[in-house]
Amino acid sequence: MASRQLVRVAAQSVKIPQRAICTSAVRSSDHDVVLDPKTRDRIYPKLGNRDIVGFGLNGMASYIDSTDFPCPAIRFKENTPDVLALREKEKQEWSSMTLEEKRELYRASFCQTFAEMKAPKGEWKSILACVIMGLCMSGGLLLWMKWSVYPELPRTITREWQEKEVRRMVDLGSGAITGVSSKWDYEKGQWKN
Amino acid sequence: MFRIAQRVGSTVQCVVRNNIQKSSAAVFVRHSHGKQESDEDFDNRYEAYFNRPDIDGWELRKAMNDLQGMDMVPEPRIIIAALKACRKLNDFALAVRYLEAVQEKCGSRKNEIWPYLEQEIRPTLDSLGILTPEEMGYGKPELAIQDVYSM
């Protein structure tokens, strides 16, 4: 009697950990995740009746084609009767399936093949166009600034003016010790070597 | 007084010695990064993983995604085990997808590596009825996709 009571107490105490909360989706023995339809519609309103077949990129049931992650979390196409019939056929020998059926199956699971993912998109053209447009705009801005914003250059900026200026400095003997006049030979009338 | 000082001193010494022993143990732990797994062990591990009789689609895809993130091309026996797992789970598309992923892993050396891999896995491909991406017609881009940003 006492031992039976003990067992009952033990059973009751064991029940507590059973109430632990499990938040992960329940996985069936085969492929897909079993979410009850209401929860599924709430979490993934656009999923339709596609199978959730894996973890995917980040745990969300979204479809992404990526060469780094070959297996996305869901199948690309919904489970239409055609696809389901093919899936049934898939359970038999694969060598008995035709090429068309195999291709159909692939496209039901995946959107793009690797070759299509990596195909050049011609994006460089639009990038080049943008770069050239930017260069043209900045060049045009520069021309406009020169044309109508900046004032005239000072009159001293010409070559003749600067030559005359040096001539005058030499005549005045400016910088006779280490400056410009020290390099002028007054006897020969030319620059010292 | 000296005796007290001596006692305190010995206690301090003891504490310090203990600490030193502890910290040296910590340093020892910190320096060891566990056992380095050899390539052989790695291959065995993944082959055994794919060969598990109760593997499911989630685990299969997870391992494929993981392998895709590693800096290596999987050994033929790993590929064979993965293909057999696909057969077990009745997922033909996944098998072809994985072969494409392996080709992608060959990178710029595809011309050298893929022929070897194909020669090694050819018996499995034939017995399971799996086609290579080229045989499926996926060697070159087949369909164009509309840009999602201009839909």
Tab-separated table of N, CA and C in Angstrom, chain B:
chain	number	residue	atom	x	y	z
B	1	MET	N	54.673	37.983	17.525
B	1	MET	CA	54.349	38.824	16.389
B	1	MET	C	54.934	38.258	15.109
B	2	PHE	N	56.202	37.862	15.250
B	2	PHE	CA	56.840	37.272	14.075
B	2	PHE	C	56.129	36.000	13.657
B	3	ARG	N	55.681	35.305	14.736
B	3	ARG	CA	55.016	34.052	14.426
B	3	ARG	C	53.741	34.299	13.592
B	4	ILE	N	53.018	35.359	14.057
B	4	ILE	CA	51.786	35.706	13.324
B	4	ILE	C	52.124	36.079	11.883
B	5	ALA	N	53.170	36.919	11.779
B	5	ALA	CA	53.582	37.338	10.438
B	5	ALA	C	53.935	36.124	9.584
B	6	GLN	N	54.656	35.206	10.238
B	6	GLN	CA	55.056	34.009	9.506
B	6	GLN	C	53.836	33.226	9.037
B	7	ARG	N	52.860	33.128	9.992
B	7	ARG	CA	51.673	32.352	9.640
B	7	ARG	C	50.929	33.014	8.461
B	8	VAL	N	50.774	34.365	8.602
B	8	VAL	CA	50.097	35.087	7.521
B	8	VAL	C	50.845	34.869	6.214
B	9	GLY	N	52.172	34.975	6.347
B	9	GLY	CA	52.993	34.799	5.145
B	9	GLY	C	52.769	33.453	4.507
B	10	SER	N	52.749	32.414	5.327
B	10	SER	CA	52.589	31.077	4.753
B	10	SER	C	51.206	30.929	4.132
B	11	THR	N	50.200	31.577	4.775
B	11	THR	CA	48.848	31.505	4.196
B	11	THR	C	48.827	32.165	2.822
B	12	VAL	N	49.430	33.360	2.800
B	12	VAL	CA	49.460	34.083	1.532
B	12	VAL	C	50.150	33.239	0.461
B	13	GLN	N	51.285	32.676	0.880
B	13	GLN	CA	52.044	31.839	-0.046
B	13	GLN	C	51.165	30.712	-0.590
B	14	CYS	N	50.437	30.103	0.352
B	14	CYS	CA	49.585	28.970	-0.002
B	14	CYS	C	48.532	29.414	-1.018
B	15	VAL	N	47.887	30.578	-0.703
B	15	VAL	CA	46.836	31.082	-1.584
B	15	VAL	C	47.419	31.378	-2.965
B	16	VAL	N	48.576	32.052	-2.941
B	16	VAL	CA	49.211	32.405	-4.215
B	16	VAL	C	49.534	31.141	-4.993
B	17	ARG	N	50.080	30.157	-4.287
B	17	ARG	CA	50.453	28.933	-4.995
B	17	ARG	C	49.224	28.278	-5.619
B	18	ASN	N	48.135	28.271	-4.821
B	18	ASN	CA	46.892	27.693	-5.353
B	18	ASN	C	46.444	28.418	-6.616
B	19	ASN	N	46.514	29.776	-6.496
B	19	ASN	CA	46.054	30.573	-7.643
B	19	ASN	C	46.913	30.296	-8.868
B	20	ILE	N	48.214	30.216	-8.605
B	20	ILE	CA	49.114	29.975	-9.737
B	20	ILE	C	48.786	28.636	-10.387
B	21	GLN	N	48.564	27.649	-9.505
B	21	GLN	CA	48.239	26.326	-10.069
B	21	GLN	C	46.965	26.397	-10.903
B	22	LYS	N	45.942	27.142	-10.318
B	22	LYS	CA	44.674	27.246	-11.038
B	22	LYS	C	44.870	27.945	-12.380
B	23	SER	N	45.619	29.093	-12.301
B	23	SER	CA	45.732	29.858	-13.542
B	23	SER	C	46.553	29.082	-14.567
B	24	SER	N	47.545	28.321	-14.099
B	24	SER	CA	48.311	27.565	-15.083
B	24	SER	C	47.419	26.508	-15.732
B	25	ALA	N	46.493	25.961	-14.915
B	25	ALA	CA	45.553	25.001	-15.496
B	25	ALA	C	44.683	25.690	-16.540
B	26	ALA	N	44.245	26.934	-16.195
B	26	ALA	CA	43.386	27.679	-17.126
B	26	ALA	C	44.135	27.938	-18.423
B	27	VAL	N	45.395	28.341	-18.286
B	27	VAL	CA	46.188	28.614	-19.482
B	27	VAL	C	46.296	27.350	-20.327
B	28	PHE	N	46.509	26.248	-19.641
B	28	PHE	CA	46.638	24.981	-20.365
B	28	PHE	C	45.366	24.713	-21.164
B	29	VAL	N	44.208	24.958	-20.491
B	29	VAL	CA	42.935	24.701	-21.172
B	29	VAL	C	42.780	25.643	-22.353
B	30	ARG	N	43.172	26.901	-22.107
B	30	ARG	CA	42.949	27.897	-23.144
B	30	ARG	C	43.795	27.600	-24.381
B	31	HIS	N	44.975	27.051	-24.149
B	31	HIS	CA	45.847	26.810	-25.295
B	31	HIS	C	45.435	25.603	-26.118
B	32	SER	N	44.665	24.729	-25.535
B	32	SER	CA	44.321	23.543	-26.312
B	32	SER	C	42.985	23.765	-26.988
B	33	HIS	N	42.928	23.539	-28.276
B	33	HIS	CA	41.700	23.760	-29.020
B	33	HIS	C	41.003	22.442	-29.335
B	34	GLY	N	41.213	21.497	-28.517
B	34	GLY	CA	40.599	20.203	-28.780
B	34	GLY	C	41.386	19.447	-29.811
B	35	LYS	N	40.933	18.251	-30.082
B	35	LYS	CA	41.675	17.414	-31.015
B	35	LYS	C	41.358	17.876	-32.438
B	36	GLN	N	42.392	18.014	-33.232
B	36	GLN	CA	42.195	18.393	-34.629
B	36	GLN	C	41.692	17.177	-35.396
B	37	GLU	N	40.572	17.372	-36.094
B	37	GLU	CA	40.005	16.246	-36.830
B	37	GLU	C	40.774	16.058	-38.138
B	38	SER	N	41.181	14.833	-38.388
B	38	SER	CA	41.920	14.593	-39.634
B	38	SER	C	40.936	14.537	-40.803
B	39	ASP	N	41.473	14.694	-42.012
B	39	ASP	CA	40.622	14.660	-43.202
B	39	ASP	C	39.877	13.331	-43.288
B	40	GLU	N	40.607	12.281	-42.947
B	40	GLU	CA	40.026	10.944	-42.993
B	40	GLU	C	38.805	10.861	-42.059
B	41	ASP	N	39.007	11.369	-40.830
B	41	ASP	CA	37.912	11.342	-39.852
B	41	ASP	C	36.722	12.152	-40.347
B	42	PHE	N	37.044	13.309	-40.936
B	42	PHE	CA	35.979	14.182	-41.442
B	42	PHE	C	35.148	13.459	-42.497
B	43	ASP	N	35.847	12.837	-43.446
B	43	ASP	CA	35.136	12.116	-44.510
B	43	ASP	C	34.285	10.992	-43.923
B	44	ASN	N	34.886	10.275	-42.963
B	44	ASN	CA	34.141	9.179	-42.332
B	44	ASN	C	32.892	9.693	-41.645
B	45	ARG	N	33.060	10.840	-40.970
B	45	ARG	CA	31.939	11.387	-40.207
B	45	ARG	C	30.787	11.735	-41.148
B	46	TYR	N	31.099	12.431	-42.236
B	46	TYR	CA	30.020	12.834	-43.136
B	46	TYR	C	29.428	11.652	-43.876
B	47	GLU	N	30.287	10.692	-44.233
B	47	GLU	CA	29.762	9.517	-44.921
B	47	GLU	C	28.790	8.775	-43.999
B	48	ALA	N	29.206	8.638	-42.728
B	48	ALA	CA	28.338	7.943	-41.779
B	48	ALA	C	27.036	8.715	-41.555
B	49	TYR	N	27.159	10.037	-41.547
B	49	TYR	CA	25.975	10.881	-41.358
B	49	TYR	C	24.970	10.664	-42.487
B	50	PHE	N	25.478	10.703	-43.728
B	50	PHE	CA	24.581	10.519	-44.880
B	50	PHE	C	24.053	9.093	-44.949
B	51	ASN	N	24.832	8.160	-44.442
B	51	ASN	CA	24.420	6.760	-44.544
B	51	ASN	C	23.467	6.333	-43.441
B	52	ARG	N	23.216	7.218	-42.477
B	52	ARG	CA	22.330	6.833	-41.370
B	52	ARG	C	20.986	6.392	-41.926
B	53	PRO	N	20.474	5.264	-41.467
B	53	PRO	CA	19.212	4.779	-42.028
B	53	PRO	C	18.034	5.699	-41.718
B	54	ASP	N	18.073	6.441	-40.597
B	54	ASP	CA	16.908	7.257	-40.232
B	54	ASP	C	17.130	8.731	-40.546
B	55	ILE	N	18.025	9.033	-41.493
B	55	ILE	CA	18.255	10.443	-41.862
B	55	ILE	C	16.984	10.991	-42.499
B	56	ASP	N	16.675	12.247	-42.220
B	56	ASP	CA	15.494	12.842	-42.854
B	56	ASP	C	15.909	14.016	-43.736
B	57	GLY	N	14.915	14.570	-44.435
B	57	GLY	CA	15.208	15.607	-45.415
B	57	GLY	C	15.869	16.834	-44.811
B	58	TRP	N	15.470	17.167	-43.600
B	58	TRP	CA	16.066	18.339	-42.941
B	58	TRP	C	17.547	18.130	-42.737
B	59	GLU	N	17.883	16.971	-42.183
B	59	GLU	CA	19.292	16.710	-41.874
B	59	GLU	C	20.121	16.642	-43.145
B	60	LEU	N	19.535	16.023	-44.163
B	60	LEU	CA	20.237	15.901	-45.441
B	60	LEU	C	20.546	17.289	-46.002
B	61	ARG	N	19.534	18.145	-46.025
B	61	ARG	CA	19.736	19.492	-46.579
B	61	ARG	C	20.698	20.299	-45.732
B	62	LYS	N	20.583	20.128	-44.439
B	62	LYS	CA	21.470	20.857	-43.522
B	62	LYS	C	22.927	20.493	-43.809
B	63	ALA	N	23.213	19.202	-43.935
B	63	ALA	CA	24.587	18.773	-44.185
B	63	ALA	C	25.071	19.281	-45.541
B	64	MET	N	24.174	19.267	-46.528
B	64	MET	CA	24.567	19.768	-47.853
B	64	MET	C	24.902	21.250	-47.785
B	65	ASN	N	24.063	22.010	-47.095
B	65	ASN	CA	24.331	23.443	-46.955
B	65	ASN	C	25.632	23.673	-46.196
B	66	ASP	N	25.864	22.863	-45.161
B	66	ASP	CA	27.104	23.015	-44.390
B	66	ASP	C	28.314	22.735	-45.256
B	67	LEU	N	28.250	21.625	-45.992
B	67	LEU	CA	29.387	21.249	-46.836
B	67	LEU	C	29.660	22.339	-47.868
B	68	GLN	N	28.587	22.981	-48.317
B	68	GLN	CA	28.748	24.021	-49.325
B	68	GLN	C	29.517	25.216	-48.758
B	69	GLY	N	29.443	25.388	-47.438
B	69	GLY	CA	30.133	26.524	-46.838
B	69	GLY	C	31.579	26.246	-46.492
B	70	MET	N	32.041	25.021	-46.723
B	70	MET	CA	33.411	24.674	-46.321
B	70	MET	C	34.386	24.856	-47.476
B	71	ASP	N	35.638	25.062	-47.121
B	71	ASP	CA	36.660	25.347	-48.123
B	71	ASP	C	37.240	24.041	-48.650
B	72	MET	N	36.447	23.292	-49.364
B	72	MET	CA	36.922	22.014	-49.903
B	72	MET	C	35.883	21.459	-50.867
B	73	VAL	N	36.327	20.493	-51.658
B	73	VAL	CA	35.396	19.755	-52.502
B	73	VAL	C	35.174	18.409	-51.821
B	74	PRO	N	33.925	18.013	-51.596
B	74	PRO	CA	33.707	16.744	-50.889
B	74	PRO	C	34.267	15.553	-51.656
B	75	GLU	N	34.728	14.577	-50.901
B	75	GLU	CA	35.254	13.344	-51.488
B	75	GLU	C	34.134	12.604	-52.215
B	76	PRO	N	34.496	11.806	-53.223
B	76	PRO	CA	33.466	11.052	-53.945
B	76	PRO	C	32.596	10.202	-53.028
B	77	ARG	N	33.206	9.624	-51.981
B	77	ARG	CA	32.375	8.738	-51.149
B	77	ARG	C	31.327	9.518	-50.358
B	78	ILE	N	31.644	10.775	-50.020
B	78	ILE	CA	30.628	11.596	-49.358
B	78	ILE	C	29.490	11.883	-50.333
B	79	ILE	N	29.876	12.211	-51.577
B	79	ILE	CA	28.853	12.512	-52.586
B	79	ILE	C	27.964	11.291	-52.812
B	80	ILE	N	28.613	10.129	-52.901
B	80	ILE	CA	27.849	8.900	-53.134
B	80	ILE	C	26.861	8.669	-51.987
B	81	ALA	N	27.347	8.860	-50.753
B	81	ALA	CA	26.463	8.657	-49.601
B	81	ALA	C	25.295	9.641	-49.639
B	82	ALA	N	25.580	10.886	-50.052
B	82	ALA	CA	24.519	11.892	-50.121
B	82	ALA	C	23.488	11.512	-51.189
B	83	LEU	N	23.981	11.018	-52.329
B	83	LEU	CA	23.059	10.634	-53.395
B	83	LEU	C	22.180	9.473	-52.944
B	84	LYS	N	22.790	8.546	-52.210
B	84	LYS	CA	21.994	7.414	-51.720
B	84	LYS	C	20.944	7.885	-50.717
B	85	ALA	N	21.318	8.874	-49.916
B	85	ALA	CA	20.336	9.418	-48.965
B	85	ALA	C	19.173	10.074	-49.715
B	86	CYS	N	19.494	10.751	-50.824
B	86	CYS	CA	18.433	11.353	-51.646
B	86	CYS	C	17.497	10.266	-52.167
B	87	ARG	N	18.095	9.176	-52.601
B	87	ARG	CA	17.277	8.060	-53.106
B	87	ARG	C	16.382	7.521	-51.999
B	88	LYS	N	16.961	7.424	-50.813
B	88	LYS	CA	16.197	6.884	-49.688
B	88	LYS	C	14.994	7.769	-49.388
B	89	LEU	N	15.195	9.083	-49.525
B	89	LEU	CA	14.130	10.023	-49.209
B	89	LEU	C	13.300	10.387	-50.434
B	90	ASN	N	13.534	9.708	-51.540
B	90	ASN	CA	12.762	9.932	-52.764
B	90	ASN	C	12.781	11.386	-53.197
B	91	ASP	N	13.966	11.976	-53.247
B	91	ASP	CA	14.048	13.358	-53.702
B	91	ASP	C	15.048	13.454	-54.845
B	92	PHE	N	14.533	13.281	-56.053
B	92	PHE	CA	15.417	13.298	-57.217
B	92	PHE	C	16.021	14.686	-57.429
B	93	ALA	N	15.165	15.713	-57.266
B	93	ALA	CA	15.616	17.080	-57.533
B	93	ALA	C	16.800	17.432	-56.645
B	94	LEU	N	16.735	16.986	-55.409
B	94	LEU	CA	17.804	17.316	-54.465
B	94	LEU	C	19.120	16.695	-54.909
B	95	ALA	N	19.063	15.480	-55.453
B	95	ALA	CA	20.289	14.810	-55.913
B	95	ALA	C	20.955	15.626	-57.010
B	96	VAL	N	20.142	16.073	-57.984
B	96	VAL	CA	20.708	16.870	-59.078
B	96	VAL	C	21.230	18.198	-58.534
B	97	ARG	N	20.465	18.779	-57.634
B	97	ARG	CA	20.872	20.041	-57.031
B	97	ARG	C	22.223	19.889	-56.341
B	98	TYR	N	22.401	18.766	-55.646
B	98	TYR	CA	23.658	18.583	-54.925
B	98	TYR	C	24.827	18.422	-55.893
B	99	LEU	N	24.587	17.719	-56.992
B	99	LEU	CA	25.660	17.589	-57.982
B	99	LEU	C	26.039	18.969	-58.527
B	100	GLU	N	25.028	19.801	-58.757
B	100	GLU	CA	25.316	21.169	-59.198
B	100	GLU	C	26.146	21.906	-58.152
B	101	ALA	N	25.775	21.706	-56.880
B	101	ALA	CA	26.491	22.390	-55.806
B	101	ALA	C	27.943	21.926	-55.763
B	102	VAL	N	28.167	20.626	-55.973
B	102	VAL	CA	29.538	20.101	-55.963
B	102	VAL	C	30.328	20.700	-57.123
B	103	GLN	N	29.685	20.793	-58.278
B	103	GLN	CA	30.362	21.413	-59.424
B	103	GLN	C	30.733	22.851	-59.099
B	104	GLU	N	29.841	23.519	-58.406
B	104	GLU	CA	30.110	24.902	-58.008
B	104	GLU	C	31.323	24.947	-57.081
B	105	LYS	N	31.434	23.944	-56.188
B	105	LYS	CA	32.564	23.920	-55.260
B	105	LYS	C	33.888	23.717	-55.979
B	106	CYS	N	33.861	23.088	-57.164
B	106	CYS	CA	35.110	22.897	-57.906
B	106	CYS	C	35.685	24.241	-58.350
B	107	GLY	N	34.851	25.264	-58.407
B	107	GLY	CA	35.319	26.610	-58.710
B	107	GLY	C	35.958	26.700	-60.075
B	108	SER	N	37.127	27.352	-60.128
B	108	SER	CA	37.777	27.564	-61.420
B	108	SER	C	38.488	26.303	-61.901
B	109	ARG	N	38.598	25.286	-61.033
B	109	ARG	CA	39.271	24.042	-61.418
B	109	ARG	C	38.278	22.969	-61.844
B	110	LYS	N	37.098	23.403	-62.269
B	110	LYS	CA	36.060	22.421	-62.584
B	110	LYS	C	36.521	21.452	-63.674
B	111	ASN	N	37.275	21.961	-64.627
B	111	ASN	CA	37.718	21.093	-65.721
B	111	ASN	C	38.639	19.986	-65.246
B	112	GLU	N	39.357	20.210	-64.148
B	112	GLU	CA	40.263	19.181	-63.647
B	112	GLU	C	39.558	18.260	-62.651
B	113	ILE	N	38.734	18.855	-61.756
B	113	ILE	CA	38.201	18.075	-60.628
B	113	ILE	C	36.942	17.310	-61.018
B	114	TRP	N	36.051	17.966	-61.755
B	114	TRP	CA	34.762	17.331	-61.995
B	114	TRP	C	34.884	16.023	-62.786
B	115	PRO	N	35.738	15.944	-63.830
B	115	PRO	CA	35.860	14.651	-64.521
B	115	PRO	C	36.238	13.510	-63.582
B	116	TYR	N	37.149	13.794	-62.644
B	116	TYR	CA	37.526	12.753	-61.675
B	116	TYR	C	36.333	12.362	-60.815
B	117	LEU	N	35.644	13.375	-60.270
B	117	LEU	CA	34.496	13.083	-59.414
B	117	LEU	C	33.449	12.286	-60.186
B	118	GLU	N	33.216	12.712	-61.435
B	118	GLU	CA	32.177	12.045	-62.218
B	118	GLU	C	32.551	10.586	-62.472
B	119	GLN	N	33.836	10.374	-62.749
B	119	GLN	CA	34.293	9.004	-62.989
B	119	GLN	C	34.101	8.155	-61.726
B	120	GLU	N	34.311	8.759	-60.558
B	120	GLU	CA	34.168	8.007	-59.309
B	120	GLU	C	32.703	7.712	-58.980
B	121	ILE	N	31.820	8.697	-59.254
B	121	ILE	CA	30.424	8.492	-58.842
B	121	ILE	C	29.572	7.917	-59.964
B	122	ARG	N	30.169	7.705	-61.127
B	122	ARG	CA	29.389	7.232	-62.276
B	122	ARG	C	28.601	5.941	-61.983
B	123	PRO	N	29.213	4.920	-61.344
B	123	PRO	CA	28.428	3.700	-61.063
B	123	PRO	C	27.179	3.976	-60.233
B	124	THR	N	27.330	4.862	-59.232
B	124	THR	CA	26.175	5.199	-58.393
B	124	THR	C	25.107	5.921	-59.210
B	125	LEU	N	25.561	6.869	-60.037
B	125	LEU	CA	24.599	7.616	-60.858
B	125	LEU	C	23.808	6.655	-61.732
B	126	ASP	N	24.530	5.701	-62.353
B	126	ASP	CA	23.846	4.788	-63.265
B	126	ASP	C	22.890	3.865	-62.509
B	127	SER	N	23.331	3.378	-61.344
B	127	SER	CA	22.475	2.418	-60.643
B	127	SER	C	21.242	3.108	-60.065
B	128	LEU	N	21.367	4.379	-59.678
B	128	LEU	CA	20.206	5.064	-59.098
B	128	LEU	C	19.386	5.800	-60.147
B	129	GLY	N	19.926	5.953	-61.351
B	129	GLY	CA	19.185	6.666	-62.387
B	129	GLY	C	19.245	8.173	-62.222
B	130	ILE	N	20.315	8.648	-61.601
B	130	ILE	CA	20.473	10.094	-61.433
B	130	ILE	C	21.218	10.648	-62.641
B	131	LEU	N	20.784	11.797	-63.113
B	131	LEU	CA	21.455	12.433	-64.243
B	131	LEU	C	22.336	13.563	-63.731
B	132	THR	N	23.460	13.768	-64.414
B	132	THR	CA	24.283	14.926	-64.058
B	132	THR	C	23.576	16.181	-64.561
B	133	PRO	N	23.932	17.328	-64.015
B	133	PRO	CA	23.298	18.576	-64.472
B	133	PRO	C	23.402	18.750	-65.982
B	134	GLU	N	24.547	18.345	-66.558
B	134	GLU	CA	24.701	18.487	-68.010
B	134	GLU	C	23.683	17.605	-68.731
B	135	GLU	N	23.506	16.380	-68.229
B	135	GLU	CA	22.547	15.484	-68.866
B	135	GLU	C	21.113	15.991	-68.709
B	136	MET	N	20.873	16.730	-67.631
B	136	MET	CA	19.544	17.303	-67.435
B	136	MET	C	19.327	18.502	-68.348
B	137	GLY	N	20.407	18.987	-68.965
B	137	GLY	CA	20.289	20.171	-69.809
B	137	GLY	C	20.493	21.449	-69.021
B	138	TYR	N	21.086	21.321	-67.823
B	138	TYR	CA	21.274	22.489	-66.975
B	138	TYR	C	22.718	22.983	-66.999
B	139	GLY	N	23.510	22.476	-67.966
B	139	GLY	CA	24.891	22.937	-68.055
B	139	GLY	C	24.963	24.402	-68.446
B	140	LYS	N	23.997	24.809	-69.254
B	140	LYS	CA	23.938	26.222	-69.671
B	140	LYS	C	22.623	26.804	-69.164
B	141	PRO	N	22.561	28.120	-68.978
B	141	PRO	CA	21.304	28.725	-68.534
B	141	PRO	C	20.165	28.377	-69.497
B	142	GLU	N	19.038	27.960	-68.938
B	142	GLU	CA	17.941	27.513	-69.787
B	142	GLU	C	16.828	28.551	-69.820
B	143	LEU	N	16.391	28.966	-68.640
B	143	LEU	CA	15.276	29.916	-68.554
B	143	LEU	C	15.775	31.213	-67.943
B	144	ALA	N	15.226	32.290	-68.405
B	144	ALA	CA	15.548	33.581	-67.791
B	144	ALA	C	14.492	33.884	-66.744
B	145	ILE	N	14.860	34.624	-65.742
B	145	ILE	CA	13.902	34.974	-64.701
B	145	ILE	C	13.680	36.474	-64.747
B	146	GLN	N	12.434	36.851	-64.475
B	146	GLN	CA	12.156	38.282	-64.461
B	146	GLN	C	12.702	38.887	-63.176
B	147	ASP	N	13.298	40.034	-63.307
B	147	ASP	CA	13.869	40.693	-62.144
B	147	ASP	C	12.749	41.043	-61.159
B	148	VAL	N	12.910	40.615	-59.909
B	148	VAL	CA	11.831	40.846	-58.939
B	148	VAL	C	11.619	42.321	-58.658
B	149	TYR	N	12.657	43.124	-58.883
B	149	TYR	CA	12.526	44.542	-58.567
B	149	TYR	C	11.836	45.313	-59.673
B	150	SER	N	11.628	44.662	-60.831
B	150	SER	CA	10.942	45.388	-61.899
B	150	SER	C	9.647	44.680	-62.274
B	151	MET	N	9.081	43.927	-61.337
B	151	MET	CA	7.817	43.251	-61.625
B	151	MET	C	6.665	44.226	-61.446
